[in-house]
Coordinates of C-alpha atoms and ligand atoms in Angstrom, one line a residue:
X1 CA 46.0 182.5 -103.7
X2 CA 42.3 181.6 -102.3
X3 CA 43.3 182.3 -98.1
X4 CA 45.4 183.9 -95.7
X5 CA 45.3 182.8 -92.3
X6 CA 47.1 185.9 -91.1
X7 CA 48.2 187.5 -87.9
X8 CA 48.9 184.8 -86.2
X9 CA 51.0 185.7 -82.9
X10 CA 52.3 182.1 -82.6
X11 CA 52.8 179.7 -85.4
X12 CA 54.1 176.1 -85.1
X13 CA 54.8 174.4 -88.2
X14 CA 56.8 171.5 -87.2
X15 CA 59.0 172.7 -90.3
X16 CA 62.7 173.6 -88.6
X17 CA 63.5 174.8 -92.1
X18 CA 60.2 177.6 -91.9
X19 CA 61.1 178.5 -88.3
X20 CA 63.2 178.1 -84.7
X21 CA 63.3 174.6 -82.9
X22 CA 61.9 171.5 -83.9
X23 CA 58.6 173.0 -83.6
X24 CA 59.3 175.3 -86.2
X25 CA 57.8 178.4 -84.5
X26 CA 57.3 181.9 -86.1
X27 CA 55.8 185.0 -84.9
X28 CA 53.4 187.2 -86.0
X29 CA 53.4 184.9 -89.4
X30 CA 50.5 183.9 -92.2
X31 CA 49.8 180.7 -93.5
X32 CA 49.1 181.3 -97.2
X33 CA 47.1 178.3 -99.0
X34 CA 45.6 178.1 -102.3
X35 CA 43.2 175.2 -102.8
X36 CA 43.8 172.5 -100.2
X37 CA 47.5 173.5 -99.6
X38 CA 49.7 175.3 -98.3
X39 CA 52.0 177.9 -100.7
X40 CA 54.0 179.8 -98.3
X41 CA 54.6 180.6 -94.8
X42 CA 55.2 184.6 -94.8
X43 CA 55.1 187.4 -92.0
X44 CA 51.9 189.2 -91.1
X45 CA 50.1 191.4 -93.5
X46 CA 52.2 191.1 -96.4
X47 CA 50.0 189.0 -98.7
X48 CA 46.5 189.9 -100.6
X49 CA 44.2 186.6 -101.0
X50 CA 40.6 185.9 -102.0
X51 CA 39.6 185.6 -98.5
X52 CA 41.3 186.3 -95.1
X53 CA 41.1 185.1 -91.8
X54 CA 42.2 187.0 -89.0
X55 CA 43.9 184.8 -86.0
X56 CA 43.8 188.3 -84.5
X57 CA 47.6 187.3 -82.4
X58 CA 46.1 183.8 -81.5
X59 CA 48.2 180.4 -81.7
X60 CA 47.9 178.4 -85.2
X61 CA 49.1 174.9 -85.0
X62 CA 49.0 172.0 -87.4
X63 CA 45.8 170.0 -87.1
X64 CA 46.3 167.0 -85.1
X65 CA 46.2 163.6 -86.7
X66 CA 44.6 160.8 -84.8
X67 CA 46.6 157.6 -85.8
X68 CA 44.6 155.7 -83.8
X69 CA 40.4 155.6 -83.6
X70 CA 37.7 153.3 -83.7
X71 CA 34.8 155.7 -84.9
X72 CA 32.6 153.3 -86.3
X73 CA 29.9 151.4 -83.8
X74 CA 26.9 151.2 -82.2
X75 CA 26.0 151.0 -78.5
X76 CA 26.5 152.8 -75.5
X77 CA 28.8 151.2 -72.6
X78 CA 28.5 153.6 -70.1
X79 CA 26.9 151.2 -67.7
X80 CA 30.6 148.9 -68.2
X81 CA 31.9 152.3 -67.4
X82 CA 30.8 153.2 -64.4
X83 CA 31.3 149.4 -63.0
X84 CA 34.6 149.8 -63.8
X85 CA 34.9 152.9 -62.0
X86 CA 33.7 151.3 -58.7
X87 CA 36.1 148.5 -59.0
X88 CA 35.7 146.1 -62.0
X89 CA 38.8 145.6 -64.1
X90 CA 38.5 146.6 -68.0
X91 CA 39.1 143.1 -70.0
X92 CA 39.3 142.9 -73.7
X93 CA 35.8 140.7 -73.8
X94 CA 33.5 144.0 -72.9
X95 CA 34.2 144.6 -77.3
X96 CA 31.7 141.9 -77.8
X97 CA 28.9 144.0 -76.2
X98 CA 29.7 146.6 -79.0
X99 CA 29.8 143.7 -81.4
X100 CA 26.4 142.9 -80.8
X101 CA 25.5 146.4 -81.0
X102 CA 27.0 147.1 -84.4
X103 CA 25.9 143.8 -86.3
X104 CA 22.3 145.1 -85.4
X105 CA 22.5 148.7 -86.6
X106 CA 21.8 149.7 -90.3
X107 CA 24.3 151.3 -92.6
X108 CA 22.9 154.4 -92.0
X109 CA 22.6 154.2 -88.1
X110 CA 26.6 153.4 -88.5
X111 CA 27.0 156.1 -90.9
X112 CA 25.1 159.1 -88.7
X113 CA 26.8 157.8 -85.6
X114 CA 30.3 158.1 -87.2
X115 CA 29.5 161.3 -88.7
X116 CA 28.4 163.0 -85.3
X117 CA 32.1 161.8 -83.9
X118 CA 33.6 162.9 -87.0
X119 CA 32.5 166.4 -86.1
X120 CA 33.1 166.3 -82.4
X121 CA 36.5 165.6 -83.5
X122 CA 36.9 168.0 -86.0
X123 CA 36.0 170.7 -83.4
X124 CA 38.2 168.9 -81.2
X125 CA 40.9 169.9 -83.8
X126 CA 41.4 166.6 -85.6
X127 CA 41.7 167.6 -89.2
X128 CA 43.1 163.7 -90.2
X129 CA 42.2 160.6 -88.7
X130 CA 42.5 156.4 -89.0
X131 CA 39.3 154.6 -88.0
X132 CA 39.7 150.6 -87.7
X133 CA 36.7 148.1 -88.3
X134 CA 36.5 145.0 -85.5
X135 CA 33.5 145.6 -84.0
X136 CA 31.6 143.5 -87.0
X137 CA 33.8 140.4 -87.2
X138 CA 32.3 138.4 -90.1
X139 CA 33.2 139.1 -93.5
X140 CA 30.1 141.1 -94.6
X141 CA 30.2 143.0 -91.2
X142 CA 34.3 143.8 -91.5
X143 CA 33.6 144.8 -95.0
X144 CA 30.6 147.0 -94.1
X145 CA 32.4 149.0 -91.5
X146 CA 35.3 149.9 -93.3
X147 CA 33.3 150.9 -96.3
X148 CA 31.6 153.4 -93.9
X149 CA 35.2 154.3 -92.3
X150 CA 36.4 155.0 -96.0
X151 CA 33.4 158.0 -96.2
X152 CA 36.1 159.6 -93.4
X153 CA 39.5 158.8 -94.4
X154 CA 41.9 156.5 -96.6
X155 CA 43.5 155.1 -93.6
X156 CA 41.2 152.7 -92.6
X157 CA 42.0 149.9 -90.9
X158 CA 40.8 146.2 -90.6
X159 CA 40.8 145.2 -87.2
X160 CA 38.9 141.6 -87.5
X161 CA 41.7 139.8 -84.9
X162 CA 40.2 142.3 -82.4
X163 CA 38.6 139.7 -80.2
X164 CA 37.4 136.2 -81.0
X165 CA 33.7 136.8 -82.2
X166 CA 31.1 134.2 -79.9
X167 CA 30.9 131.9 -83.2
X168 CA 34.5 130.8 -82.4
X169 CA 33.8 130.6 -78.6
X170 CA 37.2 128.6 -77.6
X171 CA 38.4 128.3 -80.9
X172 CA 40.7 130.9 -81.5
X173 CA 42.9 129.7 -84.3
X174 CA 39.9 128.5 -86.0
X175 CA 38.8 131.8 -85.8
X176 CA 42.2 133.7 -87.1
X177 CA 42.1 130.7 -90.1
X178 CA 39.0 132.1 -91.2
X179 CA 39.9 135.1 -90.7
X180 CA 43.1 134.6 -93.2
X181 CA 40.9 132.6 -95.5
X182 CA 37.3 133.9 -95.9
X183 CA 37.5 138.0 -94.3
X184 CA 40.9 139.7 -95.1
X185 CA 40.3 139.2 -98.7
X186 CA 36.6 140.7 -98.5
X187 CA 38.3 143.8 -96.2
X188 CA 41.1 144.4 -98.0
X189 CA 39.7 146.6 -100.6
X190 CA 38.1 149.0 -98.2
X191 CA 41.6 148.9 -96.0
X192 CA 44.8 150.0 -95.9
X193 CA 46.1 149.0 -92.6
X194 CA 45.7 145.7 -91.1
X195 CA 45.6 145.3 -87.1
X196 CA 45.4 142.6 -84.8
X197 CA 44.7 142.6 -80.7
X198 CA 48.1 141.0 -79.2
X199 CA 46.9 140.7 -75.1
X200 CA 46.0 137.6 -73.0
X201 CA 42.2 137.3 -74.0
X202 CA 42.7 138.4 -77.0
X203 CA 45.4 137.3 -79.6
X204 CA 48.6 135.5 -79.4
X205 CA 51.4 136.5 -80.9
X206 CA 51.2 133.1 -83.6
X207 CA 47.7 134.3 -84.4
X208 CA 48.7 138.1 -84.5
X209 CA 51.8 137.2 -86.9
X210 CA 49.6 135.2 -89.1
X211 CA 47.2 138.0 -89.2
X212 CA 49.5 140.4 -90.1
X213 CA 51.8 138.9 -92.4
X214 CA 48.3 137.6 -94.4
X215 CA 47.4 141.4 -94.7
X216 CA 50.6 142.6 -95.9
X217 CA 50.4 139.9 -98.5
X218 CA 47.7 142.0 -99.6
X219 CA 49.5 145.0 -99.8
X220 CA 48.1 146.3 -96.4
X221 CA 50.5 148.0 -94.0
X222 CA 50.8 146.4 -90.6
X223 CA 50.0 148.3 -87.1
X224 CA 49.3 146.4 -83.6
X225 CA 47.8 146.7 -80.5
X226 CA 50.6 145.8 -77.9
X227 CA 51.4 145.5 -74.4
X228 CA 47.9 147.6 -73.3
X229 CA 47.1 145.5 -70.5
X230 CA 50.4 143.6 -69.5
X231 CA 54.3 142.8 -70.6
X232 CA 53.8 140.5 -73.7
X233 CA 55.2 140.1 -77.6
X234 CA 53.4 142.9 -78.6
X235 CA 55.8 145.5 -79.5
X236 CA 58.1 143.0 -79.8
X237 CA 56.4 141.3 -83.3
X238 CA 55.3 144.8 -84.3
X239 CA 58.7 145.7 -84.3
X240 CA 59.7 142.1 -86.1
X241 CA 56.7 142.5 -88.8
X242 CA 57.5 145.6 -89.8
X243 CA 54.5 147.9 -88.3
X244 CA 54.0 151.7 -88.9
X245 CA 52.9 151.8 -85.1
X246 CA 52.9 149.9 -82.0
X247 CA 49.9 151.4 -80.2
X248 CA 49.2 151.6 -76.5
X249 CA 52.8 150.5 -74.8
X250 CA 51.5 150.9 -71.2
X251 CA 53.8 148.4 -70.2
X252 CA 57.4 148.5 -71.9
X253 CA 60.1 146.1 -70.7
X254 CA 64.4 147.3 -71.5
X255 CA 64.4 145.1 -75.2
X256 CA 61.4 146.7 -75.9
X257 CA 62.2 150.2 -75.8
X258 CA 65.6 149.0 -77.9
X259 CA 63.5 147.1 -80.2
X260 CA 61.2 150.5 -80.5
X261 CA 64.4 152.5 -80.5
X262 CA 66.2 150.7 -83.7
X263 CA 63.0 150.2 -85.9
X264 CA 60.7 152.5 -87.7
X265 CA 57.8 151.2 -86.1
X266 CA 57.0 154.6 -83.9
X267 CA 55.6 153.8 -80.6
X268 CA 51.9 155.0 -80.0
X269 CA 50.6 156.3 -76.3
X270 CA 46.9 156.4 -75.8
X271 CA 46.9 158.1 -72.5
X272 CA 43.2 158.6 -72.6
X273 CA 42.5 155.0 -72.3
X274 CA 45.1 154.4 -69.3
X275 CA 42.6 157.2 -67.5
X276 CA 39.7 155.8 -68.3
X277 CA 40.9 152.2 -67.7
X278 CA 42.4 153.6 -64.6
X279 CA 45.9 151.9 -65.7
X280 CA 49.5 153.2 -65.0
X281 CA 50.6 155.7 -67.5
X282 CA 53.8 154.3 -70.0
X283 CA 57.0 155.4 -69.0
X284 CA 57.3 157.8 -72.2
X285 CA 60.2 159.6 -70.8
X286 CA 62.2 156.3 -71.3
X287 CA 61.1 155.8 -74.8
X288 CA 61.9 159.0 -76.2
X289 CA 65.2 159.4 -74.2
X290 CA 66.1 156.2 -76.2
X291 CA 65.4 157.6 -79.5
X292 CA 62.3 156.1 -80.2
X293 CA 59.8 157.8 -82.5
X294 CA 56.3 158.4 -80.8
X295 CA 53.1 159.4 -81.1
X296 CA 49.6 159.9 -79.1
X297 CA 46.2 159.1 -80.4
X298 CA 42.7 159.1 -78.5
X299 CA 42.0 155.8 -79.3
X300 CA 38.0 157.2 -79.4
X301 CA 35.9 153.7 -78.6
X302 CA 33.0 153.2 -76.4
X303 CA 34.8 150.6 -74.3
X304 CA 38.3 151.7 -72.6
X305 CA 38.4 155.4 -74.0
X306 CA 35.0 157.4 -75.5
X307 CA 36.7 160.8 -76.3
X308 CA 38.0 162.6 -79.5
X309 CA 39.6 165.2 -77.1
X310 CA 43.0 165.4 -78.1
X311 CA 43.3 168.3 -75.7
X312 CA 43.0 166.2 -72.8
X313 CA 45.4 163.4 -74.2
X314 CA 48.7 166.3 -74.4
X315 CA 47.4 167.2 -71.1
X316 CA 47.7 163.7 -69.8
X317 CA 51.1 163.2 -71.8
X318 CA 52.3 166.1 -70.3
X319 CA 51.2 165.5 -66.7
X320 CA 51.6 161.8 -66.3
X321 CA 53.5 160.4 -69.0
X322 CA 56.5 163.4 -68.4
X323 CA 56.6 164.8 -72.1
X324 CA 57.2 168.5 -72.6
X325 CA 54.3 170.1 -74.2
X326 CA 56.5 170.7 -77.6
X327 CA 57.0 166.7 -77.4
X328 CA 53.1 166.3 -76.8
X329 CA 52.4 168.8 -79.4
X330 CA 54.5 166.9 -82.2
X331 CA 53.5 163.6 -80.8
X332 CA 49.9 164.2 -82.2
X333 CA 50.5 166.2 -85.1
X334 CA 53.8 165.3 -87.2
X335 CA 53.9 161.7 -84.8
X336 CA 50.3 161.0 -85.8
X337 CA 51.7 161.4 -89.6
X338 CA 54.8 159.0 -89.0
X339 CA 52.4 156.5 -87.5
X340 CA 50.5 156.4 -91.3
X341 CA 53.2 157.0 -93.2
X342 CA 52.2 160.2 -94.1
X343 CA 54.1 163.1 -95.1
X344 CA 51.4 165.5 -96.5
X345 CA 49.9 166.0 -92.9
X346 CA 51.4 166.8 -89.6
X347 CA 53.2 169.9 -90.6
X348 CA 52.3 173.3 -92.6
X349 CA 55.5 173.2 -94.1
X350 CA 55.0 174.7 -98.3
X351 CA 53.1 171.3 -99.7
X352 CA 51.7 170.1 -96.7
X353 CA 47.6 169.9 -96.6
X354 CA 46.2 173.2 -95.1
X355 CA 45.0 171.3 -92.0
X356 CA 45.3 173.8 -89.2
X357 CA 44.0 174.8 -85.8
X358 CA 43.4 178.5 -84.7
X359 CA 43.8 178.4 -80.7
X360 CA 41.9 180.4 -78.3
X361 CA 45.3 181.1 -76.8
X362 CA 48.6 182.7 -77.0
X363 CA 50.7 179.5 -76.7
X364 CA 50.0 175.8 -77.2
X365 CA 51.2 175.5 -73.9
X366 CA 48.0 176.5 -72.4
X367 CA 46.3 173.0 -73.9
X368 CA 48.2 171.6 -70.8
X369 CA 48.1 174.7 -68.6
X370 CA 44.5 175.0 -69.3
X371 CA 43.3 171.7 -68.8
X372 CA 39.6 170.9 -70.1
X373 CA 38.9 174.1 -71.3
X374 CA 37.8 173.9 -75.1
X375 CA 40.3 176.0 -76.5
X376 CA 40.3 175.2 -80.3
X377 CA 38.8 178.1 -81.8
X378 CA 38.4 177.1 -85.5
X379 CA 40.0 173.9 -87.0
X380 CA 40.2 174.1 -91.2
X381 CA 40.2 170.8 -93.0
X382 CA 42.2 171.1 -97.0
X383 CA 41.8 174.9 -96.3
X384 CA 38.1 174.6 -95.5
X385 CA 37.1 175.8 -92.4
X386 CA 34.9 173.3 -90.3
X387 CA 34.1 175.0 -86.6
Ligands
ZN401 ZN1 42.3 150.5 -80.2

């Protein structure tokens, strides 16, 4: 075997057949990988291996996977920020500042700026990521984007019914019939998701259904944007369509959380943006009670939530949406693989991808307990170690 991760004093594999609870935690264990996976789970200092790493009785934990980013732009909306801060609310037509922003920038500008975020995740502890396009919104801009997310990850996403581009000014369904017609084909083979806005001031549900139903005509897998800003049909049609995720869910009404509850569409927090949107947390504690599956991502944009911190995100599910930290701790590792319909991540079961995260702590628990302090320690991507 080429690594050992060994002596770890806490190990969560999310595997209850490797270890105790659904967290699938063992003590003073090794993660043994060869290549990019994992080969065996096994107790300290018991295996010889090309190349050891010593967790020295630190917390391991499976590398969180971000089901939810926007990584690819240009611009700087601090300013918007700031306003909104001091009393301006956050509305979905701030994205066309960022549109403006990215249209202008070169491949390559688009390119380093995604790469310096890909890092600042990665030492974050993100070890697998989604990144949607929706900040080009023409054909060749969509297209662009989401050849630049595809230098990241597989699980890109096209996001062109993000908000109606200022060439469509008032003409919304114009808009999502060119979208159907002219830019979904010219995504689609850069994409595997498709995604669509569903708020007031952004997209309907008629022009969201459209939207999606035309992607997954094209093989894409479905995912929405519901219910961030208000009630609406969000999580409703993302249930209806067929979506991996409903993300955001800030504002849940009874038949949603039943429609979440009997669908395999797993419902997505993005707690990160409700702070920096200063919105009401969703009412998590409901959701899962109910049976729904979950998940929380950082949403990293430059408009309603500029981090790749997942630390702060289990500390705001913890706090303020009333999950436990084990439920926080799946939620963005084996949740973030349910919402891409992923097995090979989110875990460290025998198979999985070595994507782990050495803590600079005992427990998980201190990501909440110790709230802002940068606690991941080294984060190692298909067994390659990255910070
Ligand atoms: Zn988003």
């Amino acid at each position: 075997v080429s690594l050992v991760v060994d002596r770890i004093g806490l190990l969560v594999t999310n595997d209850p057949t490797i270890g105790d609870g659904p967290l699938g935690v063992r003590r003073d264990a090794a993660v043994v990988i060869d290549g990019e996976h994992v080969v065996e789970i096994a107790d300290a200092g018991t295996i010889a291996a090309d190349e050891r790493i010593d967790a020295d009785g630190r917390c391991v934990i499976p590398g969180f996977v971000d089901s939810h980013t926007h990584l690819v732009f240009a611009g700087d909306r601090g300013d918007e920020f700031a306003a909104r801060m001091a009393g301006a609310p956050y509305a979905a037509g701030g994205i066309r500042t960022t549109v403006d922003a990215t249209r202008a920038a070169s491949d390559d500008e688009l390119i380093d700026l995604a790469s310096m975020r890909r890092r600042e995740a990665a030492r974050a502890g993100i070890t697998a990521l989604e990144i949607k396009s929706g900040y080009g919104l023409t054909a060749h801009d969509e297209a662009r984007c989401l050849r630049i997310g595809r230098w990241f990850t597989n699980d890109t996403t096209f996001l062109g019914a993000h908000v109606v581009p200022p060439e469509f000014d008032g003409r919304a369904d114009d808009y999502v019939t060119h979208l159907r017609d002219v830019m979904l084909p010219a995504a689609a083979p850069h994409a595997r998701w498709v995604d669509a806005f569903c708020e007031r001031g952004a997209f309907d549900a008629d022009q969201c259904r459209a939207v999606i139903r035309a992607g997954q005509a094209l093989g894409l897998g479905g995912r929405l944007h519901a219910n961030q800003l208000g009630h609406g049909p969000g999580v409703a049609l993302a249930v209806e369509l067929g979506c991996a995720s409903a993300d955001h869910c800030t504002y849940l009404d009874d038949d949603d959380i039943a429609a979440l509850a009997g669908s395999d569409t797993v419902a997505t927090f993005l707690p990160a943006t409700d702070f920096s949107t200063r919105q009401p947390y969703p009412d998590a504690r409901r959701v899962i009670d109910a049976g729904a599956s979950v998940a929380i991502a950082t949403n990293c944009n430059p408009g309603s939530s500029y981090t790749t911190s997942m630390s702060l995100c289990i500390a705001l599910a913890v706090r303020d949406l009333r999950m436990t930290p084990d439920e926080a701790l799946l939620a963005t590792t084996s949740g973030g693989a349910r919402a891409l319909r992923r097995t090979d991540v989110g875990h460290l079961g025998v198979g999985a991808r070595a994507d782990l995260v050495v803590l600079d702590a005992p427990s998980y628990t201190h990501l909440v307990y110790r709230p802002g302090v940068p606690l991941v320690a080294m984060t190692l991507v298909g067994g390659l170690a990255l910070a």
